[in-house]
Amino acid sequence: TAVDGTSGATLERYENYWNGTAAAAGIDVSFVPDGTARAAALRTDEADVVEAVPVGQAAQIGQDLLHEVPMPRTNTLYLNTKDGPFADPALRAAARQALDTEAIVDRVYEGRADVAAGLLGPAIPYAAEGRDTDRYRQALKGRPAAGDARGTKITIGTFTDRAELPEVAVQLQQQLEAAGFEVELDVREYQYIEADALDGAFDAFILSRATVLDSGDPVAYMVSDFSCTGSFNISQFCSAEVDAALDRAAKAAPGEERRRAIIEAEAAVLAEDAAIPMLHERVIQGELQGVENAVRDPRERELTTAETTAAR
């Protein structure tokens, strides 16, 4: 019934709705881009349901109010395979070996994330099972040995819109410098850095990437990011072997055949070190006591439905 610019909206129950009457009389929505302010709204009982509580604020809130949901979202280091130092596979391997992703999960995400085993995380249940094959392991054994990174200058870009990424960048900088790289960081808002990332302006780019969207099928994401004609190919990557694997996955029938082809395509990408998956994020959703039937959506699309109610 009302929209206040970018700050909020008011919804009221429509008694004659064709698909049943909503349980709640209405919803007052506040659009709060600042994560600290969202957390404060939950902590002070100003909001019944809060989306995306930042990891850094979670310890200050009663743990019974927080719900962690594994997301089909992977925090990934994309390496520029076309220009600069990471055109050398040996230096890409050196970067991969330098990373301590468990330390990043512990220090930046305070344990509220999952160390990446691949591009696809625990929100995609068949991924772990698909990796437990000799064929998958053999593909990764073919990766090149790490080269000598001493004195290699690289620039890493990332953005501020997801609160943890700048801190992830600092952790990566320290780890890569310990391996001999000389690292410069470029951190901006996403709207001001995306074009440069897609143009290959950075040697590496840290991206929190949704790996499935509407369909629940990762093939479109993989084609977009890792095929020779991909529209979101931050790695500037092109490989005949990977394109062939992606083509097989795209043509595979839904079900076990397609799932197997997807995991084999993942192995083909990882074998080239075009991208280094670091961790799989969890969305932390806040709900006051008395809230019922709020939606805990791994895709971060829904919070409430007609069945959602609050105590007040």
PDB file of N, CA, C and O in Angstrom, residues 211-253:
ATOM      1  N   THR A 211      26.298 -20.050  -7.731  1.00  0.00           N
ATOM      2  CA  THR A 211      26.589 -21.123  -8.682  1.00  0.00           C
ATOM      3  C   THR A 211      25.339 -21.763  -9.276  1.00  0.00           C
ATOM      4  O   THR A 211      25.440 -22.517 -10.235  1.00  0.00           O
ATOM      5  N   VAL A 212      24.191 -21.495  -8.705  1.00  0.00           N
ATOM      6  CA  VAL A 212      22.922 -21.847  -9.346  1.00  0.00           C
ATOM      7  C   VAL A 212      21.953 -20.706  -9.098  1.00  0.00           C
ATOM      8  O   VAL A 212      22.013 -20.031  -8.080  1.00  0.00           O
ATOM      9  N   LEU A 213      21.046 -20.515 -10.049  1.00  0.00           N
ATOM     10  CA  LEU A 213      20.040 -19.474  -9.892  1.00  0.00           C
ATOM     11  C   LEU A 213      18.657 -20.103 -10.001  1.00  0.00           C
ATOM     12  O   LEU A 213      18.307 -20.960  -9.211  1.00  0.00           O
ATOM     13  N   ASP A 214      17.882 -19.716 -10.980  1.00  0.00           N
ATOM     14  CA  ASP A 214      16.492 -20.172 -11.028  1.00  0.00           C
ATOM     15  C   ASP A 214      16.357 -21.676 -11.234  1.00  0.00           C
ATOM     16  O   ASP A 214      15.477 -22.312 -10.675  1.00  0.00           O
ATOM     17  N   SER A 215      17.199 -22.259 -12.073  1.00  0.00           N
ATOM     18  CA  SER A 215      16.987 -23.643 -12.475  1.00  0.00           C
ATOM     19  C   SER A 215      17.506 -24.657 -11.467  1.00  0.00           C
ATOM     20  O   SER A 215      17.130 -25.816 -11.512  1.00  0.00           O
ATOM     21  N   GLY A 216      18.410 -24.254 -10.603  1.00  0.00           N
ATOM     22  CA  GLY A 216      19.066 -25.218  -9.731  1.00  0.00           C
ATOM     23  C   GLY A 216      20.113 -26.041 -10.450  1.00  0.00           C
ATOM     24  O   GLY A 216      20.627 -27.015  -9.910  1.00  0.00           O
ATOM     25  N   ASP A 217      20.474 -25.649 -11.666  1.00  0.00           N
ATOM     26  CA  ASP A 217      21.424 -26.392 -12.492  1.00  0.00           C
ATOM     27  C   ASP A 217      22.660 -25.528 -12.716  1.00  0.00           C
ATOM     28  O   ASP A 217      22.548 -24.404 -13.211  1.00  0.00           O
ATOM     29  N   PRO A 218      23.870 -26.009 -12.369  1.00  0.00           N
ATOM     30  CA  PRO A 218      25.073 -25.187 -12.449  1.00  0.00           C
ATOM     31  C   PRO A 218      25.669 -25.029 -13.843  1.00  0.00           C
ATOM     32  O   PRO A 218      26.645 -24.295 -13.999  1.00  0.00           O
ATOM     33  N   VAL A 219      25.132 -25.708 -14.847  1.00  0.00           N
ATOM     34  CA  VAL A 219      25.770 -25.669 -16.167  1.00  0.00           C
ATOM     35  C   VAL A 219      25.847 -24.244 -16.701  1.00  0.00           C
ATOM     36  O   VAL A 219      26.880 -23.820 -17.229  1.00  0.00           O
ATOM     37  N   ALA A 220      24.778 -23.475 -16.570  1.00  0.00           N
ATOM     38  CA  ALA A 220      24.770 -22.110 -17.101  1.00  0.00           C
ATOM     39  C   ALA A 220      25.863 -21.263 -16.446  1.00  0.00           C
ATOM     40  O   ALA A 220      26.544 -20.486 -17.119  1.00  0.00           O
ATOM     41  N   TYR A 221      26.025 -21.405 -15.133  1.00  0.00           N
ATOM     42  CA  TYR A 221      27.096 -20.674 -14.429  1.00  0.00           C
ATOM     43  C   TYR A 221      28.466 -21.066 -14.959  1.00  0.00           C
ATOM     44  O   TYR A 221      29.322 -20.210 -15.216  1.00  0.00           O
ATOM     45  N   MET A 222      28.711 -22.350 -15.145  1.00  0.00           N
ATOM     46  CA  MET A 222      30.016 -22.806 -15.609  1.00  0.00           C
ATOM     47  C   MET A 222      30.306 -22.324 -17.029  1.00  0.00           C
ATOM     48  O   MET A 222      31.427 -21.900 -17.337  1.00  0.00           O
ATOM     49  N   VAL A 223      29.302 -22.376 -17.887  1.00  0.00           N
ATOM     50  CA  VAL A 223      29.486 -21.896 -19.262  1.00  0.00           C
ATOM     51  C   VAL A 223      29.770 -20.401 -19.260  1.00  0.00           C
ATOM     52  O   VAL A 223      30.658 -19.909 -19.968  1.00  0.00           O
ATOM     53  N   SER A 224      29.032 -19.662 -18.449  1.00  0.00           N
ATOM     54  CA  SER A 224      29.211 -18.213 -18.376  1.00  0.00           C
ATOM     55  C   SER A 224      30.608 -17.831 -17.897  1.00  0.00           C
ATOM     56  O   SER A 224      31.242 -16.911 -18.425  1.00  0.00           O
ATOM     57  N   ASP A 225      31.124 -18.570 -16.910  1.00  0.00           N
ATOM     58  CA  ASP A 225      32.388 -18.193 -16.263  1.00  0.00           C
ATOM     59  C   ASP A 225      33.620 -18.827 -16.892  1.00  0.00           C
ATOM     60  O   ASP A 225      34.721 -18.262 -16.791  1.00  0.00           O
ATOM     61  N   PHE A 226      33.464 -20.009 -17.519  1.00  0.00           N
ATOM     62  CA  PHE A 226      34.662 -20.765 -17.885  1.00  0.00           C
ATOM     63  C   PHE A 226      34.699 -21.253 -19.330  1.00  0.00           C
ATOM     64  O   PHE A 226      35.649 -21.933 -19.706  1.00  0.00           O
ATOM     65  N   SER A 227      33.709 -20.925 -20.142  1.00  0.00           N
ATOM     66  CA  SER A 227      33.788 -21.321 -21.552  1.00  0.00           C
ATOM     67  C   SER A 227      34.469 -20.227 -22.358  1.00  0.00           C
ATOM     68  O   SER A 227      34.545 -19.060 -21.929  1.00  0.00           O
ATOM     69  N   CYS A 228      34.948 -20.575 -23.532  1.00  0.00           N
ATOM     70  CA  CYS A 228      35.648 -19.607 -24.385  1.00  0.00           C
ATOM     71  C   CYS A 228      34.741 -18.447 -24.785  1.00  0.00           C
ATOM     72  O   CYS A 228      35.228 -17.344 -25.047  1.00  0.00           O
ATOM     73  N   THR A 229      33.445 -18.686 -24.836  1.00  0.00           N
ATOM     74  CA  THR A 229      32.501 -17.632 -25.220  1.00  0.00           C
ATOM     75  C   THR A 229      31.702 -17.120 -24.019  1.00  0.00           C
ATOM     76  O   THR A 229      30.678 -16.457 -24.194  1.00  0.00           O
ATOM     77  N   GLY A 230      32.164 -17.411 -22.810  1.00  0.00           N
ATOM     78  CA  GLY A 230      31.416 -17.045 -21.617  1.00  0.00           C
ATOM     79  C   GLY A 230      31.248 -15.551 -21.456  1.00  0.00           C
ATOM     80  O   GLY A 230      32.178 -14.774 -21.674  1.00  0.00           O
ATOM     81  N   SER A 231      30.058 -15.135 -21.045  1.00  0.00           N
ATOM     82  CA  SER A 231      29.755 -13.710 -20.895  1.00  0.00           C
ATOM     83  C   SER A 231      30.235 -13.131 -19.571  1.00  0.00           C
ATOM     84  O   SER A 231      30.220 -11.918 -19.384  1.00  0.00           O
ATOM     85  N   PHE A 232      30.657 -13.994 -18.629  1.00  0.00           N
ATOM     86  CA  PHE A 232      31.124 -13.518 -17.317  1.00  0.00           C
ATOM     87  C   PHE A 232      32.478 -14.159 -17.008  1.00  0.00           C
ATOM     88  O   PHE A 232      32.745 -14.588 -15.906  1.00  0.00           O
ATOM     89  N   ASN A 233      33.333 -14.173 -18.007  1.00  0.00           N
ATOM     90  CA  ASN A 233      34.605 -14.886 -17.930  1.00  0.00           C
ATOM     91  C   ASN A 233      35.690 -13.987 -17.345  1.00  0.00           C
ATOM     92  O   ASN A 233      36.557 -13.468 -18.062  1.00  0.00           O
ATOM     93  N   ILE A 234      35.654 -13.791 -16.044  1.00  0.00           N
ATOM     94  CA  ILE A 234      36.620 -12.927 -15.369  1.00  0.00           C
ATOM     95  C   ILE A 234      38.037 -13.464 -15.519  1.00  0.00           C
ATOM     96  O   ILE A 234      39.003 -12.702 -15.561  1.00  0.00           O
ATOM     97  N   SER A 235      38.175 -14.777 -15.624  1.00  0.00           N
ATOM     98  CA  SER A 235      39.501 -15.384 -15.765  1.00  0.00           C
ATOM     99  C   SER A 235      40.068 -15.245 -17.179  1.00  0.00           C
ATOM    100  O   SER A 235      41.204 -15.669 -17.421  1.00  0.00           O
ATOM    101  N   GLN A 236      39.284 -14.700 -18.112  1.00  0.00           N
ATOM    102  CA  GLN A 236      39.749 -14.586 -19.510  1.00  0.00           C
ATOM    103  C   GLN A 236      40.212 -15.960 -19.998  1.00  0.00           C
ATOM    104  O   GLN A 236      41.234 -16.105 -20.662  1.00  0.00           O
ATOM    105  N   PHE A 237      39.427 -16.978 -19.657  1.00  0.00           N
ATOM    106  CA  PHE A 237      39.862 -18.367 -19.785  1.00  0.00           C
ATOM    107  C   PHE A 237      39.269 -19.010 -21.028  1.00  0.00           C
ATOM    108  O   PHE A 237      38.095 -18.805 -21.359  1.00  0.00           O
ATOM    109  N   CYS A 238      40.082 -19.810 -21.717  1.00  0.00           N
ATOM    110  CA  CYS A 238      39.601 -20.552 -22.878  1.00  0.00           C
ATOM    111  C   CYS A 238      40.370 -21.860 -22.977  1.00  0.00           C
ATOM    112  O   CYS A 238      41.603 -21.855 -23.066  1.00  0.00           O
ATOM    113  N   SER A 239      39.660 -22.965 -22.925  1.00  0.00           N
ATOM    114  CA  SER A 239      40.275 -24.285 -22.986  1.00  0.00           C
ATOM    115  C   SER A 239      39.377 -25.211 -23.794  1.00  0.00           C
ATOM    116  O   SER A 239      38.185 -25.345 -23.501  1.00  0.00           O
ATOM    117  N   ALA A 240      39.961 -25.855 -24.792  1.00  0.00           N
ATOM    118  CA  ALA A 240      39.187 -26.796 -25.602  1.00  0.00           C
ATOM    119  C   ALA A 240      38.680 -27.947 -24.762  1.00  0.00           C
ATOM    120  O   ALA A 240      37.548 -28.423 -24.946  1.00  0.00           O
ATOM    121  N   GLU A 241      39.497 -28.409 -23.808  1.00  0.00           N
ATOM    122  CA  GLU A 241      39.089 -29.529 -22.954  1.00  0.00           C
ATOM    123  C   GLU A 241      37.905 -29.140 -22.075  1.00  0.00           C
ATOM    124  O   GLU A 241      36.942 -29.902 -21.922  1.00  0.00           O
ATOM    125  N   VAL A 242      37.973 -27.940 -21.506  1.00  0.00           N
ATOM    126  CA  VAL A 242      36.879 -27.493 -20.647  1.00  0.00           C
ATOM    127  C   VAL A 242      35.624 -27.245 -21.469  1.00  0.00           C
ATOM    128  O   VAL A 242      34.511 -27.622 -21.058  1.00  0.00           O
ATOM    129  N   ASP A 243      35.764 -26.647 -22.642  1.00  0.00           N
ATOM    130  CA  ASP A 243      34.592 -26.430 -23.485  1.00  0.00           C
ATOM    131  C   ASP A 243      33.916 -27.751 -23.857  1.00  0.00           C
ATOM    132  O   ASP A 243      32.684 -27.853 -23.884  1.00  0.00           O
ATOM    133  N   ALA A 244      34.719 -28.764 -24.124  1.00  0.00           N
ATOM    134  CA  ALA A 244      34.151 -30.074 -24.454  1.00  0.00           C
ATOM    135  C   ALA A 244      33.408 -30.659 -23.262  1.00  0.00           C
ATOM    136  O   ALA A 244      32.316 -31.233 -23.411  1.00  0.00           O
ATOM    137  N   ALA A 245      33.979 -30.517 -22.059  1.00  0.00           N
ATOM    138  CA  ALA A 245      33.318 -31.022 -20.849  1.00  0.00           C
ATOM    139  C   ALA A 245      32.015 -30.274 -20.588  1.00  0.00           C
ATOM    140  O   ALA A 245      31.001 -30.877 -20.200  1.00  0.00           O
ATOM    141  N   LEU A 246      32.033 -28.955 -20.803  1.00  0.00           N
ATOM    142  CA  LEU A 246      30.818 -28.170 -20.601  1.00  0.00           C
ATOM    143  C   LEU A 246      29.756 -28.523 -21.638  1.00  0.00           C
ATOM    144  O   LEU A 246      28.556 -28.554 -21.324  1.00  0.00           O
ATOM    145  N   ASP A 247      30.184 -28.800 -22.847  1.00  0.00           N
ATOM    146  CA  ASP A 247      29.235 -29.193 -23.887  1.00  0.00           C
ATOM    147  C   ASP A 247      28.564 -30.524 -23.535  1.00  0.00           C
ATOM    148  O   ASP A 247      27.353 -30.693 -23.717  1.00  0.00           O
ATOM    149  N   ARG A 248      29.362 -31.457 -23.015  1.00  0.00           N
ATOM    150  CA  ARG A 248      28.777 -32.741 -22.597  1.00  0.00           C
ATOM    151  C   ARG A 248      27.776 -32.540 -21.471  1.00  0.00           C
ATOM    152  O   ARG A 248      26.703 -33.165 -21.452  1.00  0.00           O
ATOM    153  N   ALA A 249      28.109 -31.663 -20.531  1.00  0.00           N
ATOM    154  CA  ALA A 249      27.194 -31.408 -19.418  1.00  0.00           C
ATOM    155  C   ALA A 249      25.908 -30.751 -19.900  1.00  0.00           C
ATOM    156  O   ALA A 249      24.804 -31.089 -19.451  1.00  0.00           O
ATOM    157  N   ALA A 250      26.044 -29.819 -20.829  1.00  0.00           N
ATOM    158  CA  ALA A 250      24.863 -29.112 -21.333  1.00  0.00           C
ATOM    159  C   ALA A 250      23.920 -30.052 -22.081  1.00  0.00           C
ATOM    160  O   ALA A 250      22.697 -29.868 -22.061  1.00  0.00           O
ATOM    161  N   LYS A 251      24.475 -31.063 -22.740  1.00  0.00           N
ATOM    162  CA  LYS A 251      23.660 -31.984 -23.536  1.00  0.00           C
ATOM    163  C   LYS A 251      23.184 -33.199 -22.745  1.00  0.00           C
ATOM    164  O   LYS A 251      22.339 -33.958 -23.237  1.00  0.00           O
ATOM    165  N   ALA A 252      23.724 -33.388 -21.542  1.00  0.00           N
ATOM    166  CA  ALA A 252      23.375 -34.575 -20.759  1.00  0.00           C
ATOM    167  C   ALA A 252      21.930 -34.512 -20.279  1.00  0.00           C
ATOM    168  O   ALA A 252      21.393 -33.439 -19.987  1.00  0.00           O
ATOM    169  N   ALA A 253      21.319 -35.680 -20.189  1.00  0.00           N
ATOM    170  CA  ALA A 253      19.936 -35.758 -19.720  1.00  0.00           C
ATOM    171  C   ALA A 253      19.852 -35.427 -18.237  1.00  0.00           C
ATOM    172  O   ALA A 253      20.784 -35.711 -17.471  1.00  0.00           O
TER     173      ALA A 253
END
